[in-house]
mmCIF file of N, CA, C and O in Angstrom:
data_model
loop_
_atom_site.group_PDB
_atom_site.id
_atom_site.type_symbol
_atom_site.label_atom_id
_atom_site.label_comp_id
_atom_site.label_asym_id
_atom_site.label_seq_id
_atom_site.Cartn_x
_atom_site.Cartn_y
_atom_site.Cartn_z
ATOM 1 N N UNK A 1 2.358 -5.545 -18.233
ATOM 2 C CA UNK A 1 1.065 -6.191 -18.115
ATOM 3 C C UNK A 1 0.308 -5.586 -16.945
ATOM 4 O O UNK A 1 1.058 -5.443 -15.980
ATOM 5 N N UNK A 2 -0.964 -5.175 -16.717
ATOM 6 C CA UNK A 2 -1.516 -5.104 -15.757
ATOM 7 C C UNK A 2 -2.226 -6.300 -14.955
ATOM 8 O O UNK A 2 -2.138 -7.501 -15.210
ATOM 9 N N UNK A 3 -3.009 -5.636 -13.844
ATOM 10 C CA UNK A 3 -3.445 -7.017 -12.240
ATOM 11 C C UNK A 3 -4.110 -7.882 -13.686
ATOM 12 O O UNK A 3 -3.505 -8.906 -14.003
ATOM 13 N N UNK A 4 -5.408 -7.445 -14.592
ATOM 14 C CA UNK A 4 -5.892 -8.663 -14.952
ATOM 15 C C UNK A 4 -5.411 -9.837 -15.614
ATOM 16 O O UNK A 4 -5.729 -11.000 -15.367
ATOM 17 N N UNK A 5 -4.378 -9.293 -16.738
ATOM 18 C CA UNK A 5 -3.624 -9.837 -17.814
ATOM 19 C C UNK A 5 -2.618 -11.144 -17.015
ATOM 20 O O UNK A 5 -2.397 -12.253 -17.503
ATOM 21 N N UNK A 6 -2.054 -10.561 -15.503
ATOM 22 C CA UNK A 6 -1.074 -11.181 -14.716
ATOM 23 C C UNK A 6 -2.186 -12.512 -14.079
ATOM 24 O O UNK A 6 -1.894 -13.697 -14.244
ATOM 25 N N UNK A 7 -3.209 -12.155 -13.495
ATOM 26 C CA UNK A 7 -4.449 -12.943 -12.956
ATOM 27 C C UNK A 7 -4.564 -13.895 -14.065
ATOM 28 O O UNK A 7 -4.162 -15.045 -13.885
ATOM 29 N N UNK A 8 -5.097 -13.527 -15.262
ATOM 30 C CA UNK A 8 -5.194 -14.766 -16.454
ATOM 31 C C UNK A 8 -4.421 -15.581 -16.530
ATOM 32 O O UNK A 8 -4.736 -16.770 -16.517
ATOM 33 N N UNK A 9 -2.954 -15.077 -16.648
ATOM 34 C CA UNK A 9 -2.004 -15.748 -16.670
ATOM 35 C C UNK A 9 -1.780 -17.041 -15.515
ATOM 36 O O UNK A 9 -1.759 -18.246 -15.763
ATOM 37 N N UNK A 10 -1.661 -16.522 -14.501
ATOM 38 C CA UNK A 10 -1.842 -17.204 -13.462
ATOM 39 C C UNK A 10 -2.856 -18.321 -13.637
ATOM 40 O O UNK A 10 -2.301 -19.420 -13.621
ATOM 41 N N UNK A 11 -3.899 -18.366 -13.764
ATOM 42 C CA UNK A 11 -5.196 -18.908 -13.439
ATOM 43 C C UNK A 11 -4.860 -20.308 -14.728
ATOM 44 O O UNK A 11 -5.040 -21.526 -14.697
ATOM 45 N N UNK A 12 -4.267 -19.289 -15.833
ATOM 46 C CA UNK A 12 -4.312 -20.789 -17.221
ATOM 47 C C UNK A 12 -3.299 -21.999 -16.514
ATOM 48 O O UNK A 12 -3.467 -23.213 -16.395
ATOM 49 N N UNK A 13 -2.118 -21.050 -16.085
ATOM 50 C CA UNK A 13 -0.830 -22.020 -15.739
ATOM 51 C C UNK A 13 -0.908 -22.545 -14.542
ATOM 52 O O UNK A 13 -0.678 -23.753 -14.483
ATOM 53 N N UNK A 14 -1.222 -21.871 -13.351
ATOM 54 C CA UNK A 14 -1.205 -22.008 -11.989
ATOM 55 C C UNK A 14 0.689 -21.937 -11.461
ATOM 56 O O UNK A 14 1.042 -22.351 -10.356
ATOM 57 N N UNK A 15 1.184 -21.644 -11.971
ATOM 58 C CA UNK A 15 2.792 -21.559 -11.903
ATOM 59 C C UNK A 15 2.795 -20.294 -10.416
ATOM 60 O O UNK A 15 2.232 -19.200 -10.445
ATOM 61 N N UNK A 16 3.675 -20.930 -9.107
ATOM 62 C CA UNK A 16 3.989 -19.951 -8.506
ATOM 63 C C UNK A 16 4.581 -18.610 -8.820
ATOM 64 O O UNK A 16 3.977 -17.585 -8.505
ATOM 65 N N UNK A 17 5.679 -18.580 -9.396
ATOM 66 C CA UNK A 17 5.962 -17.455 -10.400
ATOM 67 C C UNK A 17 5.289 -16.254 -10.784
ATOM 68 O O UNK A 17 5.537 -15.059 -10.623
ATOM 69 N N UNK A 18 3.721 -17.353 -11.728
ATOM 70 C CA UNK A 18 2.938 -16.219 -11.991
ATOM 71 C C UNK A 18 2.218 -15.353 -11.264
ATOM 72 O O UNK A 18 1.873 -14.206 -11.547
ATOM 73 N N UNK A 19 1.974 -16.143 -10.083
ATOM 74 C CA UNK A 19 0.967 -15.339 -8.785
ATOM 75 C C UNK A 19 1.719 -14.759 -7.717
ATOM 76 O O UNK A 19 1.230 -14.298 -6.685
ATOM 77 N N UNK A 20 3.079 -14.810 -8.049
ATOM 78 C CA UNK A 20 4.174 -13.896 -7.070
ATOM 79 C C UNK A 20 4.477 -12.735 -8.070
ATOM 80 O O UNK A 20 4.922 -11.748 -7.483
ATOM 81 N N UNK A 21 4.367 -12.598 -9.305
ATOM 82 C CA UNK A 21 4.433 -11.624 -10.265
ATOM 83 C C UNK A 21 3.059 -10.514 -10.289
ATOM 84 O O UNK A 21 3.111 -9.291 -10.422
ATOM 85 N N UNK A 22 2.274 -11.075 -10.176
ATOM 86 C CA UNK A 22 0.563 -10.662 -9.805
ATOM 87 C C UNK A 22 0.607 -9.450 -8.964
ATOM 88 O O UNK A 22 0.503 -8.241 -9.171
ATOM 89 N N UNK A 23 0.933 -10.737 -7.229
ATOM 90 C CA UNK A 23 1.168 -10.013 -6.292
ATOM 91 C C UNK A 23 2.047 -8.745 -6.156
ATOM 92 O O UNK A 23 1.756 -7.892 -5.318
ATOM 93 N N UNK A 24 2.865 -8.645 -6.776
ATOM 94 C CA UNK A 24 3.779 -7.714 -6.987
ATOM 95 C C UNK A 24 2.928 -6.631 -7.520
ATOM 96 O O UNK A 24 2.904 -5.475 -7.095
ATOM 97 N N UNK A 25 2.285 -7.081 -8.419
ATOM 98 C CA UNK A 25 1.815 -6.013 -9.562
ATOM 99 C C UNK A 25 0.834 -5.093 -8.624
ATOM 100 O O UNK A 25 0.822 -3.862 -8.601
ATOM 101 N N UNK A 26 -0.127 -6.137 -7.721
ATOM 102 C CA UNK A 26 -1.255 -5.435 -6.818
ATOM 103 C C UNK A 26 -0.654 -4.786 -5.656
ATOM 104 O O UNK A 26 -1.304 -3.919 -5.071
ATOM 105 N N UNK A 27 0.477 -5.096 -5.270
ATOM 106 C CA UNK A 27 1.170 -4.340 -4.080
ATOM 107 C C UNK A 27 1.530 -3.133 -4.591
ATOM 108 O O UNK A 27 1.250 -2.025 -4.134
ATOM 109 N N UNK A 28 2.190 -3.411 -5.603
ATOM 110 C CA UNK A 28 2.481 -1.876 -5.816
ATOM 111 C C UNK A 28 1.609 -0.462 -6.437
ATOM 112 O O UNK A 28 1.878 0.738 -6.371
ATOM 113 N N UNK A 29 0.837 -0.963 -6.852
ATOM 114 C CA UNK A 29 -0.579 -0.593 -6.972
ATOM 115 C C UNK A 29 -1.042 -0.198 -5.634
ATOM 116 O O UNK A 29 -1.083 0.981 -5.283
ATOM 117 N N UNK A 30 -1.243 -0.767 -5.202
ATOM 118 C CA UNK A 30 -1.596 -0.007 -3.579
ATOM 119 C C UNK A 30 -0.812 0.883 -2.914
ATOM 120 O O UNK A 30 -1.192 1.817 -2.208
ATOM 121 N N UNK A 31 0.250 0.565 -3.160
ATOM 122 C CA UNK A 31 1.606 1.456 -2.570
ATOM 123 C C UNK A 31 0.820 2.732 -2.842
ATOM 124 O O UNK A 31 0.207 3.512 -2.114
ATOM 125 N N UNK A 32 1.071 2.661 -4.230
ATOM 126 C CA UNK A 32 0.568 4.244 -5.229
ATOM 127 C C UNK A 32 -0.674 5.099 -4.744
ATOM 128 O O UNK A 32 -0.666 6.321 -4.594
ATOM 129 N N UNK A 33 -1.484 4.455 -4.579
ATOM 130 C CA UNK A 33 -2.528 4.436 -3.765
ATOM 131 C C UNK A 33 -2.409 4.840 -2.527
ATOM 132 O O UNK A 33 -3.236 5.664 -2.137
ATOM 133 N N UNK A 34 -1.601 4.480 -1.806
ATOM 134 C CA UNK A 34 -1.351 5.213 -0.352
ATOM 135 C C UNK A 34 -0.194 6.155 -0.172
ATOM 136 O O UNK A 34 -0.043 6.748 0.896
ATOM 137 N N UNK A 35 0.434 6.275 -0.945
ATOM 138 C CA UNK A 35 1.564 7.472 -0.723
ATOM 139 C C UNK A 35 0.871 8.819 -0.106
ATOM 140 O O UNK A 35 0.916 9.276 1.036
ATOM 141 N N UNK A 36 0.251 9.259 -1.221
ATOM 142 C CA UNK A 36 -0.558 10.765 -0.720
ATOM 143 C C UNK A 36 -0.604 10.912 0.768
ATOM 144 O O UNK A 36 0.173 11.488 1.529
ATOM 145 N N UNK A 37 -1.765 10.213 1.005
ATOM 146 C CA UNK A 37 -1.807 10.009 2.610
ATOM 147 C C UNK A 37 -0.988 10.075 3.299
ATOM 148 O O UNK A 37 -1.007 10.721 4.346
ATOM 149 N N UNK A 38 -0.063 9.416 2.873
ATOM 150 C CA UNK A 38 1.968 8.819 4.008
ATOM 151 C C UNK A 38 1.841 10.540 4.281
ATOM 152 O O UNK A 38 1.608 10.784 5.465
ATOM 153 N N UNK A 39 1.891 11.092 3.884
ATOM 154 C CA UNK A 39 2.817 12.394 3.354
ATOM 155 C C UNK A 39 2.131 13.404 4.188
ATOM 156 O O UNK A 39 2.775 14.431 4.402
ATOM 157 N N UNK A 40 0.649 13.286 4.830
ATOM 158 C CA UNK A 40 0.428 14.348 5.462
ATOM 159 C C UNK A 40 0.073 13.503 6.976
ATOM 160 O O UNK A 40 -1.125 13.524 7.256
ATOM 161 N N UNK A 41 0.698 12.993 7.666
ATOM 162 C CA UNK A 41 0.361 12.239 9.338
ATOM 163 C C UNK A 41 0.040 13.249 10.581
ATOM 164 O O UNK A 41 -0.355 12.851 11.677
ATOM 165 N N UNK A 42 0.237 14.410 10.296
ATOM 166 C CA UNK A 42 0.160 15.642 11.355
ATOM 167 C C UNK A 42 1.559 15.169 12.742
ATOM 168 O O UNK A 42 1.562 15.314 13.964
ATOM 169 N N UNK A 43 2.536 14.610 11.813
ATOM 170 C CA UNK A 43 3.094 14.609 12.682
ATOM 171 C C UNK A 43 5.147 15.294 12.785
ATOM 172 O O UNK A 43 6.215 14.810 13.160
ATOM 173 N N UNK A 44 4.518 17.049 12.004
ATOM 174 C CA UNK A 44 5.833 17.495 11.624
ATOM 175 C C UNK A 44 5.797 18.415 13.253
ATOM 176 O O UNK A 44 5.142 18.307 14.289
ATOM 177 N N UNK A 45 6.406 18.919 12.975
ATOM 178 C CA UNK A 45 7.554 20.265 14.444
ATOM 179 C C UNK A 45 6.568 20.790 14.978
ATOM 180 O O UNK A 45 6.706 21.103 16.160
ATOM 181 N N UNK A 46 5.345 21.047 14.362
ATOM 182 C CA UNK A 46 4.145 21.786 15.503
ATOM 183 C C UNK A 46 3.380 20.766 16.565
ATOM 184 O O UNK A 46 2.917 21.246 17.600
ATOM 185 N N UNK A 47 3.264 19.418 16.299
ATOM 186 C CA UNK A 47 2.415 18.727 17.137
ATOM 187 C C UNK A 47 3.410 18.071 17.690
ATOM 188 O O UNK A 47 4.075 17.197 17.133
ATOM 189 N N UNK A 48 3.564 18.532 18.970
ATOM 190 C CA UNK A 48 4.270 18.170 19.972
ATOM 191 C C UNK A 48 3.862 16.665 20.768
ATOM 192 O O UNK A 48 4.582 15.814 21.288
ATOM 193 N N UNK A 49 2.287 16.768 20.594
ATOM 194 C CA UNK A 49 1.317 15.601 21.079
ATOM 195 C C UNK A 49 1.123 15.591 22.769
ATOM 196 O O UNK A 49 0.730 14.671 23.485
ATOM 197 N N UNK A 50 1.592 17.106 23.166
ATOM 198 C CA UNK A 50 1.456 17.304 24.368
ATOM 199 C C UNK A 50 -0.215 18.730 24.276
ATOM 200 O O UNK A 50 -0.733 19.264 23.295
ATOM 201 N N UNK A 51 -0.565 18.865 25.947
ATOM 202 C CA UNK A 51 -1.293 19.888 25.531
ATOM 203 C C UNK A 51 -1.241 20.897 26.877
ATOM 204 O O UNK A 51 -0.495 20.689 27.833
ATOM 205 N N UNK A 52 -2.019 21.841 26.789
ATOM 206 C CA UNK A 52 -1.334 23.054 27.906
ATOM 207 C C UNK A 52 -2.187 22.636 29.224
ATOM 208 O O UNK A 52 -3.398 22.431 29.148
ATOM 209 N N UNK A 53 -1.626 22.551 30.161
ATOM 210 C CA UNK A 53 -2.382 22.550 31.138
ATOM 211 C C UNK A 53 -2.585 23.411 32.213
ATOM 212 O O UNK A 53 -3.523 23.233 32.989
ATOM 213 N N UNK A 54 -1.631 24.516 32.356
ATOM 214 C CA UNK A 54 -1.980 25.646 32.944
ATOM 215 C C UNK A 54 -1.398 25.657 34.387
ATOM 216 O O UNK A 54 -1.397 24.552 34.930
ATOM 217 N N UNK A 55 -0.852 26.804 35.186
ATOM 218 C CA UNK A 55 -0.154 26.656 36.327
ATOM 219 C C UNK A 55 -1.591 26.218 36.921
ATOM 220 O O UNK A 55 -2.737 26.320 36.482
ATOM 221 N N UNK A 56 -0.913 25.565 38.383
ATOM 222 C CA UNK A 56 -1.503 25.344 39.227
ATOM 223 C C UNK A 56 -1.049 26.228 40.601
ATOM 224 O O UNK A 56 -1.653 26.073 41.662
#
């Protein structure tokens, strides 16, 4: 079922169940949605997060 079909459902019955099933459905939906992103943070072996500052 997708978010709307789960939402209807919910809304006829009002059953906790159905709107913890929902929720599920829209979380993971978002998940999907944010993976890509996860995946590039600039934070592999080159960015040290330091920067040069030069003898003194």
């Amino acid at each position: 079922m997708d978010e709307k079909e789960l939402w209807a459902r919910f809304c006829e019955g009002g059953k906790v169940a159905d709107y913890l099933e929902y929720r599920n459905c829209v979380n993971a939906v978002n998940k999907t949605e944010l993976e890509p992103s996860d995946k590039d943070n600039s934070t592999g072996a080159g960015d040290k997060g330091t920067e040069y500052r030069g003898v003194r």
